[in-house]
Amino acid sequence: MKRLFYIFAFALICNHATADIYKYTDSNGVTTYTNIKPEGNSKAELVISGPKTTEPPPAPREKKPTAKTPTPANFPKVDNQTQNQRDQKRREVLMNELEQEKQALEHAKQLYEEAQNTPEVYRGANGKTFRNVAKYDEKLRVIEAEIQAHERNIELLNKELNL
């Protein structure tokens, strides 16, 4: 059953992707199959013939402007005073979030300065101390990514608040 399915699927795919296929043998005895008819080779044999008629591509669909549907009469409406209260509350929440992001950014910058001044070390088998440069660099990269994330958040909050 699977074999029949695969044969059927292959036949459908091949049906749409047909072209003229030519077979010829050159002077060295090498047989070549190609979709380009060889010039000057009268012994080229047409093996598979593709469709002779070409259909024009379908015309692109025009985008119809979407008409705005009117608001239903029973749709709940909010008066200006309630909307202003909601906007003010949202602004307060965003301002609090902005302050928290600024504090987190300052904390991350302090961590970065401390990490720069504290190299990563490990002790060898003989008791000698070595610097672990890879671990040090990774620690700094993580903190730098955190700083960039806080800076981006602050930028977006300022944009949202129109500051």
GROMACS .gro file of N, CA and C in nm:
model
  489
    1MET      N    1   0.083  -0.118   0.000
    1MET     CA    2   0.000   0.000   0.000
    1MET      C    3   0.088   0.126   0.000
    2LYS      N    4   0.195   0.121   0.082
    2LYS     CA    5   0.285   0.236   0.086
    2LYS      C    6   0.349   0.260  -0.050
    3ARG      N    7   0.388   0.152  -0.113
    3ARG     CA    8   0.453   0.162  -0.243
    3ARG      C    9   0.360   0.230  -0.343
    4LEU      N   10   0.234   0.192  -0.341
    4LEU     CA   11   0.135   0.251  -0.432
    4LEU      C   12   0.120   0.400  -0.404
    5PHE      N   13   0.118   0.436  -0.275
    5PHE     CA   14   0.109   0.577  -0.238
    5PHE      C   15   0.228   0.655  -0.292
    6TYR      N   16   0.348   0.602  -0.273
    6TYR     CA   17   0.468   0.671  -0.318
    6TYR      C   18   0.471   0.684  -0.471
    7ILE      N   19   0.429   0.581  -0.541
    7ILE     CA   20   0.425   0.587  -0.687
    7ILE      C   21   0.327   0.694  -0.732
    8PHE      N   22   0.210   0.697  -0.667
    8PHE     CA   23   0.108   0.795  -0.702
    8PHE      C   24   0.157   0.937  -0.674
    9ALA      N   25   0.220   0.958  -0.557
    9ALA     CA   26   0.272   1.091  -0.521
    9ALA      C   27   0.381   1.133  -0.618
   10PHE      N   28   0.468   1.041  -0.654
   10PHE     CA   29   0.576   1.072  -0.747
   10PHE      C   30   0.520   1.109  -0.883
   11ALA      N   31   0.418   1.036  -0.927
   11ALA     CA   32   0.356   1.064  -1.057
   11ALA      C   33   0.292   1.203  -1.057
   12LEU      N   34   0.229   1.241  -0.947
   12LEU     CA   35   0.168   1.374  -0.940
   12LEU      C   36   0.274   1.484  -0.945
   13ILE      N   37   0.382   1.463  -0.872
   13ILE     CA   38   0.489   1.563  -0.870
   13ILE      C   39   0.554   1.574  -1.007
   14CYS      N   40   0.583   1.463  -1.066
   14CYS     CA   41   0.650   1.463  -1.197
   14CYS      C   42   0.560   1.519  -1.306
   15ASN      N   43   0.431   1.503  -1.291
   15ASN     CA   44   0.339   1.552  -1.392
   15ASN      C   45   0.349   1.703  -1.407
   16HIS      N   46   0.376   1.774  -1.298
   16HIS     CA   47   0.383   1.919  -1.303
   16HIS      C   48   0.521   1.970  -1.343
   17ALA      N   49   0.622   1.888  -1.332
   17ALA     CA   50   0.758   1.934  -1.358
   17ALA      C   51   0.815   1.861  -1.479
   18THR      N   52   0.749   1.869  -1.592
   18THR     CA   53   0.799   1.800  -1.710
   18THR      C   54   0.868   1.899  -1.803
   19ALA      N   55   0.965   1.849  -1.876
   19ALA     CA   56   1.038   1.928  -1.975
   19ALA      C   57   1.087   1.833  -2.083
   20ASP      N   58   1.137   1.889  -2.193
   20ASP     CA   59   1.193   1.805  -2.299
   20ASP      C   60   1.328   1.750  -2.251
   21ILE      N   61   1.344   1.620  -2.259
   21ILE     CA   62   1.469   1.556  -2.220
   21ILE      C   63   1.528   1.489  -2.345
   22TYR      N   64   1.656   1.523  -2.371
   22TYR     CA   65   1.726   1.469  -2.487
   22TYR      C   66   1.835   1.373  -2.442
   23LYS      N   67   1.859   1.271  -2.525
   23LYS     CA   68   1.964   1.174  -2.499
   23LYS      C   69   2.053   1.169  -2.623
   24TYR      N   70   2.183   1.179  -2.599
   24TYR     CA   71   2.277   1.165  -2.711
   24TYR      C   72   2.407   1.106  -2.661
   25THR      N   73   2.481   1.050  -2.754
   25THR     CA   74   2.611   0.991  -2.724
   25THR      C   75   2.717   1.070  -2.800
   26ASP      N   76   2.818   1.118  -2.726
   26ASP     CA   77   2.921   1.200  -2.790
   26ASP      C   78   3.026   1.110  -2.857
   27SER      N   79   3.130   1.172  -2.914
   27SER     CA   80   3.232   1.099  -2.990
   27SER      C   81   3.315   1.004  -2.901
   28ASN      N   82   3.318   1.028  -2.771
   28ASN     CA   83   3.392   0.940  -2.679
   28ASN      C   84   3.307   0.824  -2.631
   29GLY      N   85   3.180   0.820  -2.671
   29GLY     CA   86   3.091   0.711  -2.632
   29GLY      C   87   3.017   0.736  -2.502
   30VAL      N   88   3.023   0.859  -2.452
   30VAL     CA   89   2.957   0.893  -2.326
   30VAL      C   90   2.812   0.933  -2.357
   31THR      N   91   2.717   0.866  -2.291
   31THR     CA   92   2.575   0.899  -2.309
   31THR      C   93   2.538   1.011  -2.213
   32THR      N   94   2.472   1.112  -2.267
   32THR     CA   95   2.435   1.229  -2.187
   32THR      C   96   2.285   1.253  -2.199
   33TYR      N   97   2.223   1.283  -2.085
   33TYR     CA   98   2.082   1.322  -2.082
   33TYR      C   99   2.078   1.470  -2.044
   34THR      N  100   2.002   1.549  -2.116
   34THR     CA  101   1.997   1.692  -2.089
   34THR      C  102   1.860   1.747  -2.127
   35ASN      N  103   1.828   1.863  -2.071
   35ASN     CA  104   1.703   1.929  -2.108
   35ASN      C  105   1.727   2.035  -2.215
   36ILE      N  106   1.850   2.051  -2.259
   36ILE     CA  107   1.886   2.147  -2.363
   36ILE      C  108   1.922   2.069  -2.489
   37LYS      N  109   1.855   2.101  -2.599
   37LYS     CA  110   1.882   2.030  -2.723
   37LYS      C  111   2.022   2.064  -2.769
   38PRO      N  112   2.108   1.964  -2.787
   38PRO     CA  113   2.246   1.990  -2.828
   38PRO      C  114   2.249   2.041  -2.972
   39GLU      N  115   2.327   2.145  -2.994
   39GLU     CA  116   2.339   2.203  -3.127
   39GLU      C  117   2.438   2.122  -3.210
   40GLY      N  118   2.407   2.104  -3.337
   40GLY     CA  119   2.498   2.036  -3.427
   40GLY      C  120   2.502   1.886  -3.407
   41ASN      N  121   2.421   1.833  -3.321
   41ASN     CA  122   2.420   1.689  -3.297
   41ASN      C  123   2.287   1.635  -3.348
   42SER      N  124   2.288   1.582  -3.468
   42SER     CA  125   2.165   1.536  -3.531
   42SER      C  126   2.117   1.405  -3.472
   43LYS      N  127   2.202   1.336  -3.394
   43LYS     CA  128   2.164   1.207  -3.338
   43LYS      C  129   2.101   1.221  -3.200
   44ALA      N  130   2.069   1.345  -3.156
   44ALA     CA  131   2.004   1.364  -3.027
   44ALA      C  132   1.863   1.310  -3.035
   45GLU      N  133   1.828   1.227  -2.939
   45GLU     CA  134   1.698   1.161  -2.937
   45GLU      C  135   1.613   1.224  -2.828
   46LEU      N  136   1.489   1.261  -2.862
   46LEU     CA  137   1.395   1.316  -2.765
   46LEU      C  138   1.339   1.201  -2.684
   47VAL      N  139   1.372   1.197  -2.555
   47VAL     CA  140   1.330   1.087  -2.469
   47VAL      C  141   1.195   1.118  -2.405
   48ILE      N  142   1.182   1.236  -2.347
   48ILE     CA  143   1.059   1.277  -2.280
   48ILE      C  144   1.021   1.413  -2.338
   49SER      N  145   0.896   1.427  -2.374
   49SER     CA  146   0.848   1.553  -2.428
   49SER      C  147   0.762   1.622  -2.324
   50GLY      N  148   0.797   1.746  -2.295
   50GLY     CA  149   0.721   1.824  -2.197
   50GLY      C  150   0.600   1.888  -2.261
   51PRO      N  151   0.524   1.961  -2.184
   51PRO     CA  152   0.405   2.027  -2.238
   51PRO      C  153   0.443   2.132  -2.340
   52LYS      N  154   0.367   2.140  -2.447
   52LYS     CA  155   0.397   2.235  -2.554
   52LYS      C  156   0.326   2.368  -2.536
   53THR      N  157   0.224   2.368  -2.456
   53THR     CA  158   0.153   2.494  -2.434
   53THR      C  159   0.190   2.545  -2.295
   54THR      N  160   0.214   2.671  -2.290
   54THR     CA  161   0.244   2.731  -2.161
   54THR      C  162   0.129   2.822  -2.122
   55GLU      N  163   0.084   2.805  -2.004
   55GLU     CA  164  -0.025   2.888  -1.955
   55GLU      C  165   0.036   3.013  -1.891
   56PRO      N  166  -0.027   3.126  -1.914
   56PRO     CA  167   0.025   3.247  -1.850
   56PRO      C  168   0.009   3.234  -1.698
   57PRO      N  169   0.098   3.295  -1.625
   57PRO     CA  170   0.086   3.286  -1.479
   57PRO      C  171  -0.044   3.353  -1.436
   58PRO      N  172  -0.100   3.308  -1.327
   58PRO     CA  173  -0.225   3.367  -1.282
   58PRO      C  174  -0.204   3.514  -1.247
   59ALA      N  175  -0.304   3.593  -1.278
   59ALA     CA  176  -0.296   3.737  -1.250
   59ALA      C  177  -0.294   3.757  -1.099
   60PRO      N  178  -0.212   3.850  -1.052
   60PRO     CA  179  -0.208   3.873  -0.907
   60PRO      C  180  -0.342   3.926  -0.859
   61ARG      N  181  -0.379   3.878  -0.744
   61ARG     CA  182  -0.506   3.922  -0.689
   61ARG      C  183  -0.495   4.066  -0.640
   62GLU      N  184  -0.598   4.139  -0.666
   62GLU     CA  185  -0.601   4.278  -0.618
   62GLU      C  186  -0.647   4.276  -0.474
   63LYS      N  187  -0.581   4.356  -0.395
   63LYS     CA  188  -0.620   4.365  -0.255
   63LYS      C  189  -0.742   4.456  -0.246
   64LYS      N  190  -0.846   4.400  -0.193
   64LYS     CA  191  -0.967   4.479  -0.176
   64LYS      C  192  -0.957   4.552  -0.044
   65PRO      N  193  -0.990   4.678  -0.044
   65PRO     CA  194  -0.987   4.750   0.084
   65PRO      C  195  -1.093   4.692   0.177
   66THR      N  196  -1.051   4.667   0.299
   66THR     CA  197  -1.146   4.612   0.394
   66THR      C  198  -1.230   4.725   0.451
   67ALA      N  199  -1.357   4.707   0.441
   67ALA     CA  200  -1.448   4.809   0.492
   67ALA      C  201  -1.457   4.794   0.643
   68LYS      N  202  -1.450   4.906   0.711
   68LYS     CA  203  -1.462   4.902   0.855
   68LYS      C  204  -1.608   4.881   0.891
   69THR      N  205  -1.628   4.787   0.981
   69THR     CA  206  -1.764   4.761   1.024
   69THR      C  207  -1.799   4.860   1.133
   70PRO      N  208  -1.918   4.913   1.127
   70PRO     CA  209  -1.956   5.010   1.230
   70PRO      C  210  -1.968   4.943   1.366
   71THR      N  211  -1.945   5.019   1.470
   71THR     CA  212  -1.956   4.968   1.605
   71THR      C  213  -2.102   4.938   1.635
   72PRO      N  214  -2.129   4.820   1.688
   72PRO     CA  215  -2.269   4.787   1.720
   72PRO      C  216  -2.325   4.883   1.824
   73ALA      N  217  -2.453   4.905   1.819
   73ALA     CA  218  -2.519   4.999   1.911
   73ALA      C  219  -2.510   4.951   2.056
   74ASN      N  220  -2.511   4.820   2.077
   74ASN     CA  221  -2.508   4.768   2.214
   74ASN      C  222  -2.365   4.745   2.265
   75PHE      N  223  -2.264   4.793   2.191
   75PHE     CA  224  -2.124   4.777   2.230
   75PHE      C  225  -2.098   4.863   2.353
   76PRO      N  226  -2.031   4.807   2.455
   76PRO     CA  227  -2.009   4.887   2.578
   76PRO      C  228  -1.915   5.004   2.550
   77LYS      N  229  -1.953   5.118   2.599
   77LYS     CA  230  -1.873   5.239   2.580
   77LYS      C  231  -1.822   5.287   2.716
   78VAL      N  232  -1.708   5.351   2.714
   78VAL     CA  233  -1.647   5.403   2.835
   78VAL      C  234  -1.648   5.555   2.826
   79ASP      N  235  -1.688   5.616   2.933
   79ASP     CA  236  -1.690   5.763   2.932
   79ASP      C  237  -1.548   5.816   2.945
   80ASN      N  238  -1.528   5.942   2.912
   80ASN     CA  239  -1.394   6.003   2.910
   80ASN      C  240  -1.326   5.998   3.046
   81GLN      N  241  -1.401   6.022   3.152
   81GLN     CA  242  -1.341   6.024   3.285
   81GLN      C  243  -1.285   5.886   3.321
   82THR      N  244  -1.360   5.779   3.293
   82THR     CA  245  -1.313   5.643   3.322
   82THR      C  246  -1.191   5.611   3.237
   83GLN      N  247  -1.194   5.649   3.110
   83GLN     CA  248  -1.079   5.623   3.022
   83GLN      C  249  -0.956   5.698   3.070
   84ASN      N  250  -0.973   5.821   3.113
   84ASN     CA  251  -0.860   5.900   3.164
   84ASN      C  252  -0.801   5.835   3.290
   85GLN      N  253  -0.889   5.781   3.376
   85GLN     CA  254  -0.840   5.713   3.497
   85GLN      C  255  -0.759   5.589   3.459
   86ARG      N  256  -0.808   5.515   3.361
   86ARG     CA  257  -0.736   5.396   3.315
   86ARG      C  258  -0.601   5.435   3.255
   87ASP      N  259  -0.599   5.539   3.173
   87ASP     CA  260  -0.474   5.584   3.113
   87ASP      C  261  -0.375   5.629   3.219
   88GLN      N  262  -0.425   5.698   3.322
   88GLN     CA  263  -0.337   5.746   3.429
   88GLN      C  264  -0.279   5.627   3.507
   89LYS      N  265  -0.363   5.528   3.533
   89LYS     CA  266  -0.316   5.409   3.607
   89LYS      C  267  -0.209   5.335   3.524
   90ARG      N  268  -0.234   5.323   3.396
   90ARG     CA  269  -0.137   5.257   3.307
   90ARG      C  270  -0.005   5.333   3.305
   91ARG      N  271  -0.014   5.465   3.302
   91ARG     CA  272   0.107   5.548   3.303
   91ARG      C  273   0.185   5.528   3.433
   92GLU      N  274   0.113   5.519   3.546
   92GLU     CA  275   0.179   5.497   3.676
   92GLU      C  276   0.251   5.362   3.676
   93VAL      N  277   0.185   5.259   3.624
   93VAL     CA  278   0.246   5.127   3.619
   93VAL      C  279   0.373   5.130   3.534
   94LEU      N  280   0.365   5.197   3.418
   94LEU     CA  281   0.482   5.206   3.330
   94LEU      C  282   0.594   5.287   3.395
   95MET      N  283   0.561   5.391   3.468
   95MET     CA  284   0.664   5.471   3.536
   95MET      C  285   0.733   5.388   3.644
   96ASN      N  286   0.654   5.309   3.719
   96ASN     CA  287   0.714   5.221   3.821
   96ASN      C  288   0.807   5.118   3.755
   97GLU      N  289   0.762   5.063   3.644
   97GLU     CA  290   0.845   4.966   3.572
   97GLU      C  291   0.973   5.031   3.520
   98LEU      N  292   0.963   5.155   3.474
   98LEU     CA  293   1.080   5.227   3.426
   98LEU      C  294   1.181   5.248   3.540
   99GLU      N  295   1.133   5.284   3.656
   99GLU     CA  296   1.222   5.303   3.772
   99GLU      C  297   1.290   5.173   3.810
  100GLN      N  298   1.216   5.062   3.807
  100GLN     CA  299   1.274   4.932   3.840
  100GLN      C  300   1.381   4.892   3.738
  101GLU      N  301   1.356   4.921   3.612
  101GLU     CA  302   1.455   4.890   3.507
  101GLU      C  303   1.581   4.973   3.525
  102LYS      N  304   1.564   5.100   3.562
  102LYS     CA  305   1.682   5.186   3.583
  102LYS      C  306   1.765   5.134   3.700
  103GLN      N  307   1.697   5.092   3.807
  103GLN     CA  308   1.770   5.036   3.922
  103GLN      C  309   1.840   4.906   3.884
  104ALA      N  310   1.773   4.822   3.808
  104ALA     CA  311   1.833   4.695   3.766
  104ALA      C  312   1.953   4.721   3.675
  105LEU      N  313   1.945   4.825   3.590
  105LEU     CA  314   2.057   4.860   3.503
  105LEU      C  315   2.177   4.905   3.586
  106GLU      N  316   2.155   4.988   3.685
  106GLU     CA  317   2.264   5.033   3.771
  106GLU      C  318   2.327   4.916   3.845
  107HIS      N  319   2.243   4.824   3.892
  107HIS     CA  320   2.294   4.705   3.962
  107HIS      C  321   2.379   4.620   3.867
  108ALA      N  322   2.332   4.602   3.744
  108ALA     CA  323   2.405   4.521   3.647
  108ALA      C  324   2.538   4.588   3.612
  109LYS      N  325   2.540   4.721   3.603
  109LYS     CA  326   2.666   4.792   3.573
  109LYS      C  327   2.765   4.775   3.689
  110GLN      N  328   2.715   4.777   3.813
  110GLN     CA  329   2.804   4.754   3.927
  110GLN      C  330   2.860   4.612   3.925
  111LEU      N  331   2.775   4.515   3.892
  111LEU     CA  332   2.823   4.377   3.882
  111LEU      C  333   2.930   4.365   3.774
  112TYR      N  334   2.913   4.435   3.665
  112TYR     CA  335   3.009   4.430   3.555
  112TYR      C  336   3.144   4.486   3.600
  113GLU      N  337   3.140   4.599   3.670
  113GLU     CA  338   3.266   4.658   3.719
  113GLU      C  339   3.336   4.564   3.817
  114GLU      N  340   3.259   4.502   3.906
  114GLU     CA  341   3.318   4.408   4.002
  114GLU      C  342   3.375   4.286   3.928
  115ALA      N  343   3.303   4.239   3.827
  115ALA     CA  344   3.348   4.121   3.753
  115ALA      C  345   3.475   4.152   3.674
  116GLN      N  346   3.488   4.275   3.626
  116GLN     CA  347   3.609   4.313   3.552
  116GLN      C  348   3.731   4.312   3.644
  117ASN      N  349   3.711   4.348   3.769
  117ASN     CA  350   3.822   4.357   3.864
  117ASN      C  351   3.849   4.226   3.937
  118THR      N  352   3.765   4.123   3.913
  118THR     CA  353   3.782   3.996   3.980
  118THR      C  354   3.805   3.887   3.876
  119PRO      N  355   3.930   3.851   3.852
  119PRO     CA  356   3.957   3.747   3.753
  119PRO      C  357   3.917   3.609   3.806
  120GLU      N  358   3.883   3.522   3.715
  120GLU     CA  359   3.850   3.383   3.750
  120GLU      C  360   3.982   3.305   3.758
  121VAL      N  361   4.002   3.235   3.868
  121VAL     CA  362   4.125   3.158   3.886
  121VAL      C  363   4.091   3.015   3.931
  122TYR      N  364   4.186   2.926   3.911
  122TYR     CA  365   4.174   2.791   3.962
  122TYR      C  366   4.312   2.744   4.004
  123ARG      N  367   4.312   2.648   4.094
  123ARG     CA  368   4.439   2.595   4.143
  123ARG      C  369   4.470   2.465   4.069
  124GLY      N  370   4.594   2.456   4.026
  124GLY     CA  371   4.640   2.335   3.959
  124GLY      C  372   4.672   2.226   4.059
  125ALA      N  373   4.712   2.112   4.011
  125ALA     CA  374   4.742   1.997   4.096
  125ALA      C  375   4.861   2.025   4.188
  126ASN      N  376   4.953   2.108   4.140
  126ASN     CA  377   5.071   2.137   4.221
  126ASN      C  378   5.050   2.257   4.314
  127GLY      N  379   4.925   2.309   4.322
  127GLY     CA  380   4.895   2.420   4.410
  127GLY      C  381   4.916   2.556   4.345
  128LYS      N  382   4.961   2.559   4.225
  128LYS     CA  383   4.984   2.683   4.153
  128LYS      C  384   4.850   2.740   4.105
  129THR      N  385   4.836   2.872   4.104
  129THR     CA  386   4.712   2.937   4.064
  129THR      C  387   4.721   2.978   3.918
  130PHE      N  388   4.614   2.950   3.843
  130PHE     CA  389   4.605   2.986   3.701
  130PHE      C  390   4.479   3.069   3.677
  131ARG      N  391   4.486   3.155   3.576
  131ARG     CA  392   4.367   3.234   3.538
  131ARG      C  393   4.282   3.151   3.442
  132ASN      N  394   4.151   3.155   3.462
  132ASN     CA  395   4.056   3.087   3.374
  132ASN      C  396   3.993   3.195   3.284
  133VAL      N  397   4.061   3.223   3.173
  133VAL     CA  398   4.020   3.332   3.085
  133VAL      C  399   3.884   3.304   3.021
  134ALA      N  400   3.857   3.182   2.982
  134ALA     CA  401   3.730   3.149   2.916
  134ALA      C  402   3.612   3.173   3.011
  135LYS      N  403   3.626   3.132   3.135
  135LYS     CA  404   3.519   3.152   3.233
  135LYS      C  405   3.501   3.300   3.262
  136TYR      N  406   3.610   3.374   3.270
  136TYR     CA  407   3.606   3.519   3.293
  136TYR      C  408   3.533   3.588   3.178
  137ASP      N  409   3.568   3.554   3.054
  137ASP     CA  410   3.503   3.616   2.938
  137ASP      C  411   3.355   3.582   2.933
  138GLU      N  412   3.321   3.459   2.965
  138GLU     CA  413   3.180   3.417   2.962
  138GLU      C  414   3.100   3.494   3.066
  139LYS      N  415   3.158   3.512   3.184
  139LYS     CA  416   3.090   3.585   3.291
  139LYS      C  417   3.064   3.729   3.247
  140LEU      N  418   3.162   3.792   3.183
  140LEU     CA  419   3.145   3.929   3.136
  140LEU      C  420   3.041   3.937   3.025
  141ARG      N  421   3.038   3.838   2.935
  141ARG     CA  422   2.940   3.838   2.825
  141ARG      C  423   2.797   3.829   2.879
  142VAL      N  424   2.777   3.747   2.981
  142VAL     CA  425   2.644   3.732   3.040
  142VAL      C  426   2.598   3.865   3.101
  143ILE      N  427   2.687   3.930   3.172
  143ILE     CA  428   2.651   4.057   3.235
  143ILE      C  429   2.629   4.165   3.129
  144GLU      N  430   2.710   4.166   3.024
  144GLU     CA  431   2.690   4.262   2.915
  144GLU      C  432   2.554   4.242   2.849
  145ALA      N  433   2.513   4.120   2.829
  145ALA     CA  434   2.382   4.091   2.769
  145ALA      C  435   2.270   4.141   2.861
  146GLU      N  436   2.289   4.125   2.990
  146GLU     CA  437   2.190   4.174   3.086
  146GLU      C  438   2.181   4.326   3.082
  147ILE      N  439   2.295   4.392   3.072
  147ILE     CA  440   2.297   4.539   3.063
  147ILE      C  441   2.225   4.584   2.936
  148GLN      N  442   2.253   4.519   2.825
  148GLN     CA  443   2.188   4.556   2.698
  148GLN      C  444   2.037   4.535   2.705
  149ALA      N  445   1.993   4.428   2.771
  149ALA     CA  446   1.850   4.402   2.784
  149ALA      C  447   1.783   4.512   2.866
  150HIS      N  448   1.846   4.553   2.975
  150HIS     CA  449   1.789   4.661   3.057
  150HIS      C  450   1.786   4.792   2.980
  151GLU      N  451   1.892   4.822   2.905
  151GLU     CA  452   1.894   4.945   2.826
  151GLU      C  453   1.783   4.944   2.721
  152ARG      N  454   1.762   4.830   2.658
  152ARG     CA  455   1.656   4.819   2.557
  152ARG      C  456   1.518   4.836   2.622
  153ASN      N  457   1.498   4.776   2.739
  153ASN     CA  458   1.371   4.791   2.809
  153ASN      C  459   1.345   4.937   2.846
  154ILE      N  460   1.448   5.004   2.892
  154ILE     CA  461   1.433   5.146   2.927
  154ILE      C  462   1.397   5.227   2.804
  155GLU      N  463   1.463   5.198   2.693
  155GLU     CA  464   1.435   5.268   2.567
  155GLU      C  465   1.288   5.248   2.525
  156LEU      N  466   1.240   5.125   2.535
  156LEU     CA  467   1.102   5.096   2.495
  156LEU      C  468   1.001   5.158   2.590
  157LEU      N  469   1.032   5.157   2.719
  157LEU     CA  470   0.940   5.222   2.815
  157LEU      C  471   0.935   5.372   2.792
  158ASN      N  472   1.050   5.433   2.764
  158ASN     CA  473   1.050   5.577   2.733
  158ASN      C  474   0.969   5.606   2.608
  159LYS      N  475   0.979   5.520   2.511
  159LYS     CA  476   0.903   5.537   2.388
  159LYS      C  477   0.753   5.524   2.417
  160GLU      N  478   0.718   5.426   2.498
  160GLU     CA  479   0.576   5.406   2.533
  160GLU      C  480   0.520   5.524   2.611
  161LEU      N  481   0.604   5.581   2.695
  161LEU     CA  482   0.559   5.696   2.776
  161LEU      C  483   0.576   5.830   2.705
  162ASN      N  484   0.630   5.826   2.583
  162ASN     CA  485   0.657   5.950   2.504
  162ASN      C  486   0.752   6.043   2.578
  163LEU      N  487   0.857   5.988   2.637
  163LEU     CA  488   0.955   6.070   2.708
  163LEU      C  489   1.071   6.104   2.618
   0.00000   0.00000   0.00000
